[in-house]
mmCIF file of C-alpha atoms and ligand atoms in Angstrom:
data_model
loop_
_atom_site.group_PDB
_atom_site.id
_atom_site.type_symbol
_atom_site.label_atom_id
_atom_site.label_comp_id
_atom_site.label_asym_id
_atom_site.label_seq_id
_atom_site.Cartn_x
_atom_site.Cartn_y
_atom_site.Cartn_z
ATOM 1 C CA UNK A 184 -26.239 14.084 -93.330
ATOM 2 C CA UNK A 185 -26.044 11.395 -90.595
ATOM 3 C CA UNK A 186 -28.783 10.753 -87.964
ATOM 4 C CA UNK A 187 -28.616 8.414 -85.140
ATOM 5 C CA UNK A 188 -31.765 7.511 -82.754
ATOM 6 C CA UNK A 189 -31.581 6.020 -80.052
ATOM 7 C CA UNK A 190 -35.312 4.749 -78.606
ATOM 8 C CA UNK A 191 -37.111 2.230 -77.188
ATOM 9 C CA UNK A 192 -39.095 1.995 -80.302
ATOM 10 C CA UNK A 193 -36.892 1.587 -83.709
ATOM 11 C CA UNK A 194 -40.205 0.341 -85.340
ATOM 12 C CA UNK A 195 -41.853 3.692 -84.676
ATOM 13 C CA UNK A 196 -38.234 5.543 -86.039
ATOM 14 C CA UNK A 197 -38.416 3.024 -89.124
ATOM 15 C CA UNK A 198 -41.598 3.561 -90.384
ATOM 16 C CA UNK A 199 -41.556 7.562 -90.095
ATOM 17 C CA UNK A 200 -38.773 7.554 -92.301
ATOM 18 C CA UNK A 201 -40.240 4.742 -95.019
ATOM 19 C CA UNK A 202 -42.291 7.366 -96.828
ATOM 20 C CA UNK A 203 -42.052 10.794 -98.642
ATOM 21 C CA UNK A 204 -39.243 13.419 -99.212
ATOM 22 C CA UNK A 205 -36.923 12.307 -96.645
ATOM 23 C CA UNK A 206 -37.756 8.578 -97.563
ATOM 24 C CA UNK A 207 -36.692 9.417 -101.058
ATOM 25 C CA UNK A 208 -33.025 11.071 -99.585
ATOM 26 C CA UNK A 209 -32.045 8.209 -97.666
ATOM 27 C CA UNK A 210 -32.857 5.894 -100.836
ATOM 28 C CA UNK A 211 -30.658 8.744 -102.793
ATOM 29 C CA UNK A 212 -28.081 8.132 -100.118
ATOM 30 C CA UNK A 213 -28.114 11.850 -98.965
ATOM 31 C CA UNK A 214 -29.231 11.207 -95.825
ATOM 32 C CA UNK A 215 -28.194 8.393 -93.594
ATOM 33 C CA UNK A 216 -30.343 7.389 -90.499
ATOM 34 C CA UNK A 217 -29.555 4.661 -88.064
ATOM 35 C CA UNK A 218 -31.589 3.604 -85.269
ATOM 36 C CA UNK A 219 -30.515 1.714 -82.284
ATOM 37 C CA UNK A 220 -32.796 -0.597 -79.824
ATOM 38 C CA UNK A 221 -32.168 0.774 -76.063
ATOM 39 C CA UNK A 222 -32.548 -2.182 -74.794
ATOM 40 C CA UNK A 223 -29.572 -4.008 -76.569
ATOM 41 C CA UNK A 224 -27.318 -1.942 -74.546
ATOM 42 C CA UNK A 225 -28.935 -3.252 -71.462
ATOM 43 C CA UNK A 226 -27.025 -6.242 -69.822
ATOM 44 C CA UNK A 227 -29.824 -8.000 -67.242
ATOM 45 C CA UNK A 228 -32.228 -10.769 -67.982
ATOM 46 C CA UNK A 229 -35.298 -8.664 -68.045
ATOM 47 C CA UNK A 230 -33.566 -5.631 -70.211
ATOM 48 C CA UNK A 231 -34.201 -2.857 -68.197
ATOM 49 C CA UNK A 232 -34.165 0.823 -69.166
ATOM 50 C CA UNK A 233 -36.107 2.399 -66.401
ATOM 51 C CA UNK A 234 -36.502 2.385 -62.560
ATOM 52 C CA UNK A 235 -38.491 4.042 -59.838
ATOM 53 C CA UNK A 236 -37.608 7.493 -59.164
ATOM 54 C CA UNK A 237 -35.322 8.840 -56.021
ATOM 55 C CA UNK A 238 -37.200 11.134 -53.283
ATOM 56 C CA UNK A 239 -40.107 8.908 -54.363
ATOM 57 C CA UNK A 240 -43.599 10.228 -56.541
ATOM 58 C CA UNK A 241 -45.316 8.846 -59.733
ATOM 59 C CA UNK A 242 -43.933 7.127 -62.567
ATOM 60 C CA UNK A 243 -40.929 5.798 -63.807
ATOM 61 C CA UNK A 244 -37.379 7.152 -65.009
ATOM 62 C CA UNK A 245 -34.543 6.147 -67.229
ATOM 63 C CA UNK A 246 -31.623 5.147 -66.899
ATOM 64 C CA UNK A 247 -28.342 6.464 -67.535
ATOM 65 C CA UNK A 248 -26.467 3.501 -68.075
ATOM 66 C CA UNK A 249 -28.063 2.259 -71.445
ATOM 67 C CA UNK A 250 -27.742 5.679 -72.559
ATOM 68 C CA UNK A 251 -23.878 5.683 -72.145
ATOM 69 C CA UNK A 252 -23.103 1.968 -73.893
ATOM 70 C CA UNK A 253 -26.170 3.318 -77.389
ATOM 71 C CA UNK A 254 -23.169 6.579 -77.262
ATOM 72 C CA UNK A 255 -20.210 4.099 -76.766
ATOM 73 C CA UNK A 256 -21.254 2.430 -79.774
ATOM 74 C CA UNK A 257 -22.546 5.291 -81.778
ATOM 75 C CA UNK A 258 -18.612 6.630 -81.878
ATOM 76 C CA UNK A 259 -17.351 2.942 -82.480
ATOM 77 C CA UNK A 260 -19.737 2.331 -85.339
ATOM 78 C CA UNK A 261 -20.495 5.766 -86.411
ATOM 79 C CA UNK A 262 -17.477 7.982 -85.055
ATOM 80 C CA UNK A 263 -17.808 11.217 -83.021
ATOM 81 C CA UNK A 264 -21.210 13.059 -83.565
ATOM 82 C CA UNK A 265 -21.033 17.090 -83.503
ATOM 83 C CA UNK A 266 -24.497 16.884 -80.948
ATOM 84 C CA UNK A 267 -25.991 15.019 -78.949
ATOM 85 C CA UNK A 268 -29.672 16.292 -78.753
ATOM 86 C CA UNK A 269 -31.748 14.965 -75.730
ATOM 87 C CA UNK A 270 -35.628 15.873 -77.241
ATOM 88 C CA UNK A 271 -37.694 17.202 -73.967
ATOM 89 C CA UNK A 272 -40.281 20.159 -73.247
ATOM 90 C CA UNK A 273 -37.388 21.725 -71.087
ATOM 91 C CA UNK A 274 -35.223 22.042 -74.327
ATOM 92 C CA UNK A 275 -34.868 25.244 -76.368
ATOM 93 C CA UNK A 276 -37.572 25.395 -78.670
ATOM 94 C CA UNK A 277 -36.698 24.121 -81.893
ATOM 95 C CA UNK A 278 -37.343 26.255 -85.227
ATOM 96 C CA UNK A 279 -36.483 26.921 -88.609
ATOM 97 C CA UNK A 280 -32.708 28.772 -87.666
ATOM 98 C CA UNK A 281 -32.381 25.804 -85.468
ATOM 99 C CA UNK A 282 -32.491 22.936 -88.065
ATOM 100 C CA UNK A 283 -30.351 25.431 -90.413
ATOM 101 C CA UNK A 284 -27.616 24.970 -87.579
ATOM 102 C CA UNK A 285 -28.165 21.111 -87.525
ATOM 103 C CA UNK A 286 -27.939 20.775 -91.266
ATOM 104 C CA UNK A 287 -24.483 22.077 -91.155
ATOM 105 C CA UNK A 288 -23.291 19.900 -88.171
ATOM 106 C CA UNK A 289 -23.139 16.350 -90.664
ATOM 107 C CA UNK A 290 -23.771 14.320 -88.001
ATOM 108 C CA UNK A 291 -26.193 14.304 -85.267
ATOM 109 C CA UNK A 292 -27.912 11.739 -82.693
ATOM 110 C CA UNK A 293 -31.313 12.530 -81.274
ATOM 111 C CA UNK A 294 -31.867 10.614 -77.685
ATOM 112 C CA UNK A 295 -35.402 9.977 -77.210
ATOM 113 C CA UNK A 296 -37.434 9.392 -73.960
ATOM 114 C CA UNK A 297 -40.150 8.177 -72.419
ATOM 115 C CA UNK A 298 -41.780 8.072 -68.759
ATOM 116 C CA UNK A 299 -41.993 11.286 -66.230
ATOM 117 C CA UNK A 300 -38.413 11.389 -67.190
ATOM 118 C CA UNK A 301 -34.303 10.401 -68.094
ATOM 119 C CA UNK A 302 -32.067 10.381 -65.432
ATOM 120 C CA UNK A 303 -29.989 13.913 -65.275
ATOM 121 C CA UNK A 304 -27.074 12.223 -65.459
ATOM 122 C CA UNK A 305 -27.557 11.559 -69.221
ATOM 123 C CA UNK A 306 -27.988 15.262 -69.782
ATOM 124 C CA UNK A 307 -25.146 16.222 -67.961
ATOM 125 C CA UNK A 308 -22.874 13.026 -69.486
ATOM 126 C CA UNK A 309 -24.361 12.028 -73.212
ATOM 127 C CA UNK A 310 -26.448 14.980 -74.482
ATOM 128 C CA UNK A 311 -24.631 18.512 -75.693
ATOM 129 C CA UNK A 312 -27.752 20.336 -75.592
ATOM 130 C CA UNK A 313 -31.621 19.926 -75.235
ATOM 131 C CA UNK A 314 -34.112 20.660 -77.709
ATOM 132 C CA UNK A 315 -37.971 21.235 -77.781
ATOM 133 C CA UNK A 316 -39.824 20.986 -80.452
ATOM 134 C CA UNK A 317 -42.972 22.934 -79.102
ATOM 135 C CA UNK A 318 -45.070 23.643 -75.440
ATOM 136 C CA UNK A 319 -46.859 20.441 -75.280
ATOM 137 C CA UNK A 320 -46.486 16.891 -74.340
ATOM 138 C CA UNK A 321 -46.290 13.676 -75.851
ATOM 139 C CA UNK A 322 -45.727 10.650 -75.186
ATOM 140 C CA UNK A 323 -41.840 9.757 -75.776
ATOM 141 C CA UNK A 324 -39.395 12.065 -77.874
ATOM 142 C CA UNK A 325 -39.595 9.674 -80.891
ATOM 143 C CA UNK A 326 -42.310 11.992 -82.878
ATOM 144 C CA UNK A 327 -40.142 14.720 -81.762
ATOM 145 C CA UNK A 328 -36.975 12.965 -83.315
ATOM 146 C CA UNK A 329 -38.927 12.489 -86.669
ATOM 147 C CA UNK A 330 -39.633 16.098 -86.318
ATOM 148 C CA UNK A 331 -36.055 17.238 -86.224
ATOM 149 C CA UNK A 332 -34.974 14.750 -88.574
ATOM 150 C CA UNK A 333 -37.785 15.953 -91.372
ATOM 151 C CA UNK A 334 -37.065 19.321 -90.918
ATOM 152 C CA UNK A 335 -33.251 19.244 -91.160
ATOM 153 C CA UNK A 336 -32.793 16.844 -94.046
ATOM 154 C CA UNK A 337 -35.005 19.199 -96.001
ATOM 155 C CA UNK A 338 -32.101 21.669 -96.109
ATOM 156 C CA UNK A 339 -29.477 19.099 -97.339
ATOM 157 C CA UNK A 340 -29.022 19.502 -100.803
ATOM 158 C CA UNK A 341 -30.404 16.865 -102.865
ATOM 159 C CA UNK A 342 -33.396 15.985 -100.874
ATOM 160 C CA UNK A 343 -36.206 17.935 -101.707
ATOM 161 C CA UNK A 344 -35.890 18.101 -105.698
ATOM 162 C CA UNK A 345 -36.653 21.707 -106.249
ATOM 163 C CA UNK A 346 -34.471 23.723 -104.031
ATOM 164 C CA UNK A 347 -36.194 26.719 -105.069
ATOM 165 C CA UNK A 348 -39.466 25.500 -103.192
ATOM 166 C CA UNK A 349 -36.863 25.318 -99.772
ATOM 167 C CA UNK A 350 -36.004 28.601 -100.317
ATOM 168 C CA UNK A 351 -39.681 29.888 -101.210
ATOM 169 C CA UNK A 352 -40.982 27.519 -97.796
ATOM 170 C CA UNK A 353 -42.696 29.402 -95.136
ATOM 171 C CA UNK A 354 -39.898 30.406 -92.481
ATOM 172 C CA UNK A 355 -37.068 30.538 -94.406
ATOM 173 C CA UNK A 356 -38.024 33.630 -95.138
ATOM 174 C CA UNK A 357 -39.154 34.153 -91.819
ATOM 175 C CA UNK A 358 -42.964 34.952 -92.373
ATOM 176 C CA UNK A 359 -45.740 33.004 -92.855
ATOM 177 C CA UNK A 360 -46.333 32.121 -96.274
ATOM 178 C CA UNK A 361 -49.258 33.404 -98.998
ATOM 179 C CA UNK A 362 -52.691 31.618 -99.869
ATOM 180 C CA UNK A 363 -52.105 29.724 -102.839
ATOM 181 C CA UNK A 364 -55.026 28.094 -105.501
ATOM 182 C CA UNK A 365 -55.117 25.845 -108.237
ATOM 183 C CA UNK A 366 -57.901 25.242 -111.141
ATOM 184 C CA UNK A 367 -60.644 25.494 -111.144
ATOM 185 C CA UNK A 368 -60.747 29.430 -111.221
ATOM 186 C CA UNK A 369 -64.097 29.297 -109.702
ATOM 187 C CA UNK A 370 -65.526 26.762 -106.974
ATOM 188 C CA UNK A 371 -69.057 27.279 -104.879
ATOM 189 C CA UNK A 372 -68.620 31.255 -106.048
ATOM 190 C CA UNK A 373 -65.209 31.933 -104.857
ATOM 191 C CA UNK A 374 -63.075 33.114 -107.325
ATOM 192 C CA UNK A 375 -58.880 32.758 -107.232
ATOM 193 C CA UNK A 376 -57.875 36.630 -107.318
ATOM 194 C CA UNK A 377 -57.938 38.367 -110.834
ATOM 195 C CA UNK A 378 -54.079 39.036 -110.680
ATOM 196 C CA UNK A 379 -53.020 35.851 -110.692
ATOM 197 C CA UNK A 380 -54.635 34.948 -113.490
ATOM 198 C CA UNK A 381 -53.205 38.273 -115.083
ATOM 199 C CA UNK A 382 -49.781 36.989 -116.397
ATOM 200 C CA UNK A 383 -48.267 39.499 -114.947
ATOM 201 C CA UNK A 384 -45.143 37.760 -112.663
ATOM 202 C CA UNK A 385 -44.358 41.660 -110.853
ATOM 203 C CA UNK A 386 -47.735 42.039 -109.591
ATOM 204 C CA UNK A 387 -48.022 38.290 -108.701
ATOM 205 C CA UNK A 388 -45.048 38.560 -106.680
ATOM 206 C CA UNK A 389 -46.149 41.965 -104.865
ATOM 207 C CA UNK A 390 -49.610 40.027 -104.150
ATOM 208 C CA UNK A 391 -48.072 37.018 -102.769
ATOM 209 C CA UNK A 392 -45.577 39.078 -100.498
ATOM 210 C CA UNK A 393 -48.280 41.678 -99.315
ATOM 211 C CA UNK A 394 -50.642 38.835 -98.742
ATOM 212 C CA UNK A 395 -47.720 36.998 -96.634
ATOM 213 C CA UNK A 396 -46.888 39.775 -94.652
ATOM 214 C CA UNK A 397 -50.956 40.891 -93.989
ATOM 215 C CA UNK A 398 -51.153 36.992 -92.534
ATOM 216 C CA UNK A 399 -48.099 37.563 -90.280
ATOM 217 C CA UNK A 400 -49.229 40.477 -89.057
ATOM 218 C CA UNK A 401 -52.421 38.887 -88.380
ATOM 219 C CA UNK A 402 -52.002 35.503 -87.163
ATOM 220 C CA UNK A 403 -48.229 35.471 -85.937
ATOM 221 C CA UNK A 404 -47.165 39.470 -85.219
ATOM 222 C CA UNK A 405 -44.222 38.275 -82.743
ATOM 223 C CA UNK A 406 -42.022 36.767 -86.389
ATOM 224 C CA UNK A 407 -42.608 40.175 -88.078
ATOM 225 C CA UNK A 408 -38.921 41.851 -87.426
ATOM 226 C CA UNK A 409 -38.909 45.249 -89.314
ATOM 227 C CA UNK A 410 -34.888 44.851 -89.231
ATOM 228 C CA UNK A 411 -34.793 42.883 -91.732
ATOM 229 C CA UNK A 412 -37.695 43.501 -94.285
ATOM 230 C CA UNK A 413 -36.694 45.199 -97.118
ATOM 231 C CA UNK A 414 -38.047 48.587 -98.446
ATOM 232 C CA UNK A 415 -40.866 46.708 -100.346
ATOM 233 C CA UNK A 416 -41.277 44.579 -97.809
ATOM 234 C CA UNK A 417 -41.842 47.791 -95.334
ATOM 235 C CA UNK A 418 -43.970 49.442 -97.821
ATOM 236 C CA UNK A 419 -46.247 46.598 -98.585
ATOM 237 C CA UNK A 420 -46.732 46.390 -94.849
ATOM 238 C CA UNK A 421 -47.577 49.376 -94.222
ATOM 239 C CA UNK A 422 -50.355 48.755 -96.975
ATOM 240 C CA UNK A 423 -51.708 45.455 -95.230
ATOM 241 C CA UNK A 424 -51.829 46.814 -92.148
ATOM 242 C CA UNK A 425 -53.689 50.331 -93.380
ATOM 243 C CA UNK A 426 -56.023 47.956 -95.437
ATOM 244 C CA UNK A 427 -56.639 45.758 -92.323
ATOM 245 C CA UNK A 428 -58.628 43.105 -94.247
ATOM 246 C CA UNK A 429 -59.473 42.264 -98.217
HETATM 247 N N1 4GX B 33 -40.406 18.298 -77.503
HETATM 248 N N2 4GX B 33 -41.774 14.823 -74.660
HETATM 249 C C1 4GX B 33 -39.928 13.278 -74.093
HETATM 250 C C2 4GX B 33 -39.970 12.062 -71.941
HETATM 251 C C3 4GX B 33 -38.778 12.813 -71.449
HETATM 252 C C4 4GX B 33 -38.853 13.708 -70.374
HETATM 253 C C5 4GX B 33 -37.705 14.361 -69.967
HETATM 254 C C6 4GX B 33 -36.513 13.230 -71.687
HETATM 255 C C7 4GX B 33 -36.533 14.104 -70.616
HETATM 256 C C8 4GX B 33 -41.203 16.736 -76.164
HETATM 257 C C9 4GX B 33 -41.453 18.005 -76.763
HETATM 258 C C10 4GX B 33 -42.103 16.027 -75.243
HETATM 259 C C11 4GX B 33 -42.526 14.360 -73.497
HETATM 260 C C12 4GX B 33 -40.800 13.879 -75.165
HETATM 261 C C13 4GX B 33 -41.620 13.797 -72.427
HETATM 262 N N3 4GX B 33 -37.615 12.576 -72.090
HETATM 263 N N4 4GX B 33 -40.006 16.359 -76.585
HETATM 264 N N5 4GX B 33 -40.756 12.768 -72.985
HETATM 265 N N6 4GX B 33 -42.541 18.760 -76.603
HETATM 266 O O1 4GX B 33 -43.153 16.544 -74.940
HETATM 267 O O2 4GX B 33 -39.519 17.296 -77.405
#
């Protein structure tokens, strides 16, 4: 999988990527980020990405022209990427099906901003589509970037060790996941639940589904899509929501 960044801060890009599981797949080689400095494909003295805004108002915006050259040299270096994501709040919000669809692309740059705003020429000329990765703001669209990248190079094979734990993650089944517990058994009176200390693995799993599908219902009801739950699934549902609480 090949990423390329483009931002006004590579350091920030850099040192994202210099720890943990996606650290470990670009040592491995699996995944392959590059980030490029803005402001080397600017061509005047002072280096200039962003101007005052047209029609007038607060802050500052973009330009396109950097934007083109970092995509010129992407292709040279790089060749053709299958997107070009501009990260903004006006994007469609990113989610689990979405970084499924970038995993399969192979290569993808993420443009990120800063200011009120980019130009809408770059939109229109250098992105293929806009992403989101949630309804708030920050400051630039290089946490979003490390975002996308994190949650897409989890699905290339190789990088997290134990594929089963990918397939077992919260949302890629598309519920919430169960409570989970380690030793001790007991801590200030509250004891992990009897049946998974049982042994037995048919009523563990039946608990840990139940108990996911009682916290969707609860906490997110909008994921819960009866379509595609299957029979247990249903039943065990129908359980939680009967039960209400324990
Ligand atoms: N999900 N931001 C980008 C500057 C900006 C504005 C318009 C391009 C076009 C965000 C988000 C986010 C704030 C990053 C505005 N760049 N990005 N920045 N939420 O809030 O992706």
């Amino acid at each position: 999988m090949k990423f390329d960044v483009v931002t006004i801060f590579p350091r920030m890009i850099e040192a994202g990527l210099a720890e943990g599981v996606v650290g470990r797949g670009i040592e491995k080689g699996v995944v392959d980020v590059r980030v490029h400095d803005l402001r080397a494909f600017t061509v005047d003295r002072h280096r200039t990405v962003d101007d005052v805004p047209y029609g007038g108002g607060p802050g500052m915006v973009m330009k396109v022209e950097p934007f083109v050259r970092a995509l010129e040299a992407v292709r040279a270096e790089r060749g053709t990427p299958a997107a070009v994501v501009l990260l903004s709040p006006q994007g469609r919000r990113f989610d689990q099906a979405e970084a499924g669809r970038l995993s399969a692309l192979g290569h993808v740059v993420l443009l990120c901003g800063r200011y009120e705003g980019i130009d809408e020429r770059v939109r229109d000329l250098v992105a293929t589509e806009e992403l989101s990765i949630g309804d708030f703001v920050v400051s630039g669209g290089e946490t979003p970037a490390l975002v996308v990248i994190d949650a897409v190079s989890r699905l290339v094979p190789g990088v997290v060790g134990d594929q089963e734990s990918v397939e077992q993650d919260s949302f890629a089944q598309g519920i919430l996941d169960h409570p989970h517990y380690t030793r001790p058994a007991e801590y200030a009176g509250r004891r992990v639940p009897d049946v998974l200390l049982s042994g037995h693995h048919a009523e563990v799993r039946r608990w840990r589904m139940k108990q996911a599908l009682r916290r969707t219902l609860e906490r997110r009801p909008d994921l819960i899509d009866e379509g595609v739950l299957s029979g247990e699934q249903l039943d065990l549902l129908a359980q939680a929501a009967d039960e209400e609480s324990d």
